[in-house]
CSV table of C-alpha atoms in Angstrom, one decimal:
chain,number,residue,atom,x,y,z
C,1,MET,CA,64.8,40.8,-4.8
C,2,THR,CA,62.3,41.8,-2.1
C,3,THR,CA,60.3,39.0,-0.5
C,4,GLY,CA,56.7,39.1,0.5
C,5,SER,CA,57.5,40.2,4.1
C,6,GLY,CA,59.6,43.1,2.9
C,7,THR,CA,63.1,41.7,3.7
C,8,ALA,CA,65.6,42.0,0.8
C,9,SER,CA,67.3,38.8,-0.2
C,10,ALA,CA,69.2,39.9,-3.3
C,11,PRO,CA,72.9,38.9,-3.3
C,12,PRO,CA,75.5,41.7,-2.8
C,13,GLU,CA,77.0,41.2,-6.2
C,14,ALA,CA,73.7,41.8,-8.0
C,15,ALA,CA,73.8,45.6,-8.2
C,16,PRO,CA,70.6,47.1,-9.5
C,17,PRO,CA,70.7,49.1,-12.7
C,18,ALA,CA,69.7,52.3,-10.9
C,19,GLU,CA,72.9,52.2,-8.9
C,20,ALA,CA,75.0,51.8,-12.1
C,21,SER,CA,73.4,54.8,-13.8
C,22,ALA,CA,73.8,56.9,-10.7
C,23,ALA,CA,77.5,57.0,-11.1
C,24,ALA,CA,77.2,59.1,-14.2
C,25,ARG,CA,74.9,61.7,-12.6
C,26,PRO,CA,76.1,64.9,-10.9
C,27,ALA,CA,77.1,64.3,-7.2
C,28,ALA,CA,75.0,67.3,-6.2
C,29,GLU,CA,71.8,65.6,-7.2
C,30,PRO,CA,72.0,62.0,-6.1
C,31,PRO,CA,68.8,60.1,-6.8
C,32,ALA,CA,67.0,58.5,-3.9
C,33,THR,CA,67.8,55.0,-5.3
C,34,ALA,CA,71.6,55.7,-5.2
C,35,ARG,CA,72.0,54.9,-1.6
C,36,PRO,CA,74.9,52.6,-0.7
C,37,PRO,CA,73.9,48.9,-1.0
C,38,ALA,CA,74.5,48.4,2.7
C,39,ALA,CA,71.9,51.0,3.6
C,40,ARG,CA,69.3,49.6,1.2
C,41,ARG,CA,69.8,46.2,2.7
C,42,GLY,CA,69.5,47.5,6.3
C,43,SER,CA,66.3,45.6,6.9
C,44,TYR,CA,67.9,42.2,6.2
C,45,ARG,CA,68.4,40.3,9.4
C,46,ARG,CA,71.6,38.3,9.9
C,47,LEU,CA,70.6,35.3,12.0
C,48,SER,CA,72.6,32.4,13.4
C,49,VAL,CA,72.1,29.0,11.8
C,50,GLU,CA,69.9,27.9,14.7
C,51,ALA,CA,67.8,31.1,14.7
C,52,ARG,CA,67.3,30.9,10.9
C,53,ARG,CA,66.3,27.3,11.0
C,54,ALA,CA,63.9,28.0,13.9
C,55,GLU,CA,62.4,30.9,11.9
C,56,LEU,CA,61.8,28.6,8.9
C,57,LEU,CA,60.3,25.9,11.1
C,58,THR,CA,58.0,28.5,12.8
C,59,ALA,CA,56.8,29.6,9.4
C,60,ALA,CA,56.2,26.0,8.3
C,61,LEU,CA,54.3,25.1,11.5
C,62,GLY,CA,52.1,28.1,10.9
C,63,LEU,CA,51.2,26.9,7.5
C,64,PHE,CA,50.8,23.2,8.5
C,65,ALA,CA,48.6,24.3,11.3
C,66,HIS,CA,45.9,25.4,9.0
C,67,ARG,CA,46.5,23.5,5.8
C,68,ALA,CA,47.1,19.8,5.0
C,69,PRO,CA,50.8,19.1,4.4
C,70,GLU,CA,50.2,18.3,0.7
C,71,ASP,CA,48.8,21.8,0.2
C,72,VAL,CA,51.9,23.6,1.5
C,73,SER,CA,54.8,24.2,-0.9
C,74,LEU,CA,58.4,25.3,-0.2
C,75,ASP,CA,57.5,28.5,-1.9
C,76,ASP,CA,54.8,29.1,0.6
C,77,VAL,CA,57.2,28.5,3.5
C,78,ALA,CA,59.8,30.8,1.9
C,79,LEU,CA,57.2,33.5,1.5
C,80,ALA,CA,55.9,33.2,5.1
C,81,ALA,CA,59.4,33.3,6.5
C,82,GLY,CA,60.5,36.2,4.3
C,83,ALA,CA,63.2,34.1,2.7
C,84,SER,CA,64.0,32.5,-0.6
C,85,ARG,CA,63.3,29.0,-1.9
C,86,PRO,CA,67.1,28.3,-2.2
C,87,LEU,CA,67.5,29.3,1.5
C,88,VAL,CA,64.8,26.8,2.5
C,89,TYR,CA,66.7,24.1,0.6
C,90,ARG,CA,69.9,25.2,2.2
C,91,TYR,CA,68.6,24.4,5.6
C,92,PHE,CA,66.4,21.4,4.5
C,93,PRO,CA,68.2,19.8,1.6
C,94,GLY,CA,65.7,16.9,1.7
C,95,GLY,CA,63.0,19.3,0.5
C,96,LYS,CA,59.5,19.4,1.7
C,97,GLN,CA,59.6,15.9,3.3
C,98,GLN,CA,62.5,16.8,5.5
C,99,LEU,CA,60.9,20.2,6.4
C,100,TYR,CA,57.6,18.5,7.2
C,101,GLU,CA,59.2,15.9,9.5
C,102,ALA,CA,61.2,18.6,11.3
C,103,ALA,CA,58.0,20.7,11.7
C,104,LEU,CA,56.2,17.6,12.9
C,105,ARG,CA,58.9,16.8,15.4
C,106,SER,CA,58.7,20.4,16.7
C,107,ALA,CA,54.9,20.2,17.1
C,108,ALA,CA,55.2,16.8,18.8
C,109,ASP,CA,57.6,18.2,21.3
C,110,GLU,CA,55.1,21.0,22.1
C,111,LEU,CA,52.2,18.5,22.3
C,112,GLU,CA,54.1,16.3,24.7
C,113,LEU,CA,54.6,19.3,27.0
C,114,CYS,CA,50.9,19.6,27.3
C,115,PHE,CA,50.8,16.4,29.4
C,116,GLU,CA,53.4,17.6,31.9
C,117,GLU,CA,51.7,18.6,35.2
C,118,PRO,CA,52.8,18.7,38.8
C,119,ARG,CA,51.7,15.6,40.6
C,120,SER,CA,49.8,17.2,43.4
C,121,GLY,CA,46.1,17.9,44.2
C,122,PRO,CA,43.0,16.1,43.0
C,123,LEU,CA,43.5,13.9,39.9
C,124,SER,CA,40.5,15.4,38.1
C,125,GLY,CA,42.1,18.9,38.5
C,126,ARG,CA,45.4,17.7,37.0
C,127,LEU,CA,43.6,16.0,34.1
C,128,SER,CA,41.6,19.2,33.5
C,129,ARG,CA,44.7,21.3,33.2
C,130,VAL,CA,46.3,18.8,30.9
C,131,LEU,CA,43.3,18.8,28.7
C,132,ASP,CA,43.1,22.6,28.7
C,133,ARG,CA,46.6,22.7,27.2
C,134,TYR,CA,45.9,19.9,24.8
C,135,LEU,CA,42.7,21.3,23.5
C,136,ALA,CA,44.2,24.7,23.1
C,137,PHE,CA,46.9,23.1,20.9
C,138,VAL,CA,44.1,21.4,18.9
C,139,ASP,CA,42.2,24.7,18.5
C,140,GLU,CA,45.3,26.6,17.4
C,141,HIS,CA,46.4,23.9,14.9
C,142,ASP,CA,43.0,22.7,13.7
C,143,ALA,CA,43.6,21.6,10.1
C,144,GLY,CA,47.2,20.6,10.9
C,145,PHE,CA,46.1,18.6,13.9
C,146,SER,CA,43.6,16.7,11.7
C,147,ALA,CA,46.3,16.0,9.1
C,148,LEU,CA,48.6,15.0,11.8
C,149,LEU,CA,46.4,12.3,13.2
C,150,GLN,CA,44.4,11.2,10.1
C,151,SER,CA,46.2,8.9,7.7
C,152,GLY,CA,46.3,9.6,4.0
C,153,SER,CA,48.7,12.5,3.7
C,154,VAL,CA,51.0,12.2,0.7
C,155,VAL,CA,53.9,13.1,3.0
C,156,GLU,CA,53.1,10.5,5.6
C,157,THR,CA,55.9,8.0,6.1
C,158,SER,CA,57.0,5.4,8.7
C,159,ARG,CA,59.0,8.2,10.4
C,160,THR,CA,56.1,10.6,10.7
C,161,ASN,CA,53.9,7.8,12.0
C,162,ALA,CA,56.6,7.0,14.6
C,163,ILE,CA,56.7,10.6,15.7
C,164,VAL,CA,52.9,10.6,16.3
C,165,ASP,CA,53.0,7.3,18.1
C,166,GLU,CA,55.7,8.6,20.3
C,167,VAL,CA,53.5,11.5,21.4
C,168,ARG,CA,50.7,9.0,22.3
C,169,ARG,CA,53.1,6.8,24.4
C,170,ALA,CA,54.6,9.8,26.1
C,171,ALA,CA,51.1,11.1,27.0
C,172,ALA,CA,50.2,7.7,28.4
C,173,GLU,CA,53.3,7.5,30.5
C,174,GLU,CA,52.7,11.0,32.0
C,175,ILE,CA,49.1,10.0,32.9
C,176,LEU,CA,50.4,6.7,34.5
C,177,LEU,CA,52.8,8.8,36.6
C,178,HIS,CA,49.8,10.7,38.0
C,179,LEU,CA,48.2,7.4,39.1
C,180,ALA,CA,51.3,6.8,41.3
C,181,VAL,CA,51.9,3.1,40.4
C,182,LYS,CA,55.5,2.0,40.0
C,183,GLU,CA,54.7,-0.9,37.7
C,184,PRO,CA,51.3,-0.5,36.0
C,185,GLY,CA,49.8,-3.8,34.9
C,186,ALA,CA,48.5,-4.6,31.4
C,187,ARG,CA,44.9,-3.6,32.2
C,188,LEU,CA,45.7,-0.3,33.7
C,189,ARG,CA,48.1,0.6,30.9
C,190,MET,CA,45.5,-0.5,28.3
C,191,MET,CA,42.9,1.7,30.0
C,192,VAL,CA,45.1,4.8,29.9
C,193,ARG,CA,46.1,4.3,26.3
C,194,THR,CA,42.5,3.7,25.3
C,195,TRP,CA,41.6,7.0,27.0
C,196,ILE,CA,44.4,8.8,25.1
C,197,THR,CA,42.9,7.4,21.9
C,198,ALA,CA,39.4,8.5,22.9
C,199,VAL,CA,40.8,12.1,23.6
C,200,GLU,CA,42.3,12.1,20.0
C,201,ALA,CA,39.1,10.9,18.5
C,202,ALA,CA,37.0,13.3,20.4
C,203,SER,CA,39.3,16.2,19.4
C,204,LEU,CA,39.0,15.3,15.7
C,205,ILE,CA,35.2,15.0,15.9
C,206,TRP,CA,35.1,18.3,17.8
C,207,LEU,CA,36.9,20.0,14.9
C,208,ASP,CA,34.6,18.3,12.4
C,209,GLU,CA,31.6,19.6,14.5
C,210,GLU,CA,32.8,23.2,14.2
C,211,LYS,CA,34.3,23.1,17.7
C,212,GLN,CA,31.0,22.3,19.4
C,213,PRO,CA,30.3,21.7,22.3
C,214,PRO,CA,32.2,24.6,23.9
C,215,VAL,CA,35.7,23.5,24.8
C,216,GLU,CA,35.1,23.6,28.6
C,217,GLU,CA,32.2,21.2,28.2
C,218,LEU,CA,34.4,18.9,26.1
C,219,ARG,CA,37.2,19.0,28.7
C,220,ASP,CA,34.9,18.1,31.5
C,221,TRP,CA,33.3,15.3,29.5
C,222,LEU,CA,36.7,13.8,28.8
C,223,VAL,CA,37.6,13.9,32.5
C,224,ASP,CA,34.3,12.1,33.1
C,225,GLN,CA,35.3,9.5,30.5
C,226,PHE,CA,38.6,8.9,32.4
C,227,VAL,CA,36.8,8.4,35.7
C,228,ALA,CA,34.2,6.1,34.1
C,229,MET,CA,36.9,4.0,32.4
C,230,LEU,CA,39.0,3.8,35.6
C,231,THR,CA,35.9,2.7,37.6
C,232,ALA,CA,35.0,0.0,35.1
C,233,THR,CA,38.5,-1.3,35.1
C,234,ALA,CA,38.6,-1.3,38.9
C,235,THR,CA,35.8,-3.8,39.0
C,236,THR,CA,38.0,-6.5,37.5
C,237,ASP,CA,41.5,-5.3,38.2
C,238,PRO,CA,42.8,-4.9,41.9
C,239,GLN,CA,45.6,-2.5,40.9
C,240,ALA,CA,43.1,-0.2,39.2
C,241,ALA,CA,40.8,-0.5,42.3
C,242,ARG,CA,43.6,0.7,44.5
C,243,VAL,CA,44.4,3.6,42.2
C,244,MET,CA,40.7,4.6,42.2
C,245,ARG,CA,40.3,4.5,45.9
C,246,ALA,CA,43.5,6.7,46.4
C,247,ALA,CA,42.2,9.1,43.8
C,248,LEU,CA,38.7,9.4,45.2
C,249,ILE,CA,40.0,10.3,48.7
C,250,MET,CA,41.5,13.5,47.3
C,251,GLU,CA,38.5,14.6,45.3
C,252,PRO,CA,36.4,17.5,46.8
C,253,ALA,CA,32.6,17.0,46.9
C,254,GLU,CA,32.1,20.0,44.7
C,255,GLY,CA,34.7,18.9,42.1
C,256,LEU,CA,34.2,17.2,38.8
C,257,VAL,CA,34.1,13.7,40.2
C,258,GLY,CA,31.6,14.7,42.9
C,259,ARG,CA,29.3,16.2,40.4
C,260,LEU,CA,29.7,13.1,38.2
C,261,ALA,CA,28.8,10.8,41.1
C,262,ARG,CA,25.6,12.9,41.8
C,263,ARG,CA,24.5,12.5,38.2
C,264,VAL,CA,25.3,8.8,38.0
C,265,VAL,CA,23.7,7.6,41.2
C,266,PRO,CA,20.1,8.5,40.3
C,267,ALA,CA,20.6,7.0,36.9
C,268,LEU,CA,21.8,3.7,38.4
C,269,GLY,CA,18.9,3.8,40.8
C,270,GLU,CA,16.6,3.1,37.9
C,271,ALA,CA,18.6,0.0,37.2
C,272,SER,CA,18.0,-1.6,40.6
C,273,HIS,CA,16.3,-4.6,39.0
C,274,LEU,CA,19.8,-5.6,37.7
C,275,LEU,CA,21.2,-6.0,41.2
């Protein structure tokens, strides 16, 4: 049988009728279909177990990226991978649920890497680069990202929820490392985790709003949100205040934080009656 991608998956023992009838024809006039089975199967790729599994996962991720999990079947994955349904079951005997969890784990690993950034230079620049990678992932996996973070999927389980929560916690830990505090207190940890939640929510709304505003504006706005949340936390938490002072020293006047300050000061000037 030939799959949708053009790779042949028929077993060797299943000789087509054309080959059987060719044996009775004169050798001088061999039909085009009478080539040896090995030659006809030359396009079939023999892959290692790891490579074949990775190929199936890649195909699944491509489908889950643009369709809700419940709208993707094993036949869809097999077709996208140029494989057969029995082959998918061979690598994922648990069926669609096991395949989805494996694909989700793969996507989660990729998403966690978005938050890894060298801890040097202004904090706002580091956050911008992190958000660039994160929002690029959101853009590429739009429908899949929505299904990943919004509950209600028929394939959602405690294990899939745990994978998603692991990404959130890993992201928060990476951000806390950039704040250079060995033992962050409860308020600072809560502030960072709240910002991660805000980034998720903004990303989902951005998708719902047909990816408006432009991604660069969304990124800068989310950096502004981090600075604003850190500033508010610093007014009541000494640890956050130390973190903010250390971060501001490294910020250039023409950077994101400098531009935010120049926008905020005039606005606060109109609230002088509150002081």
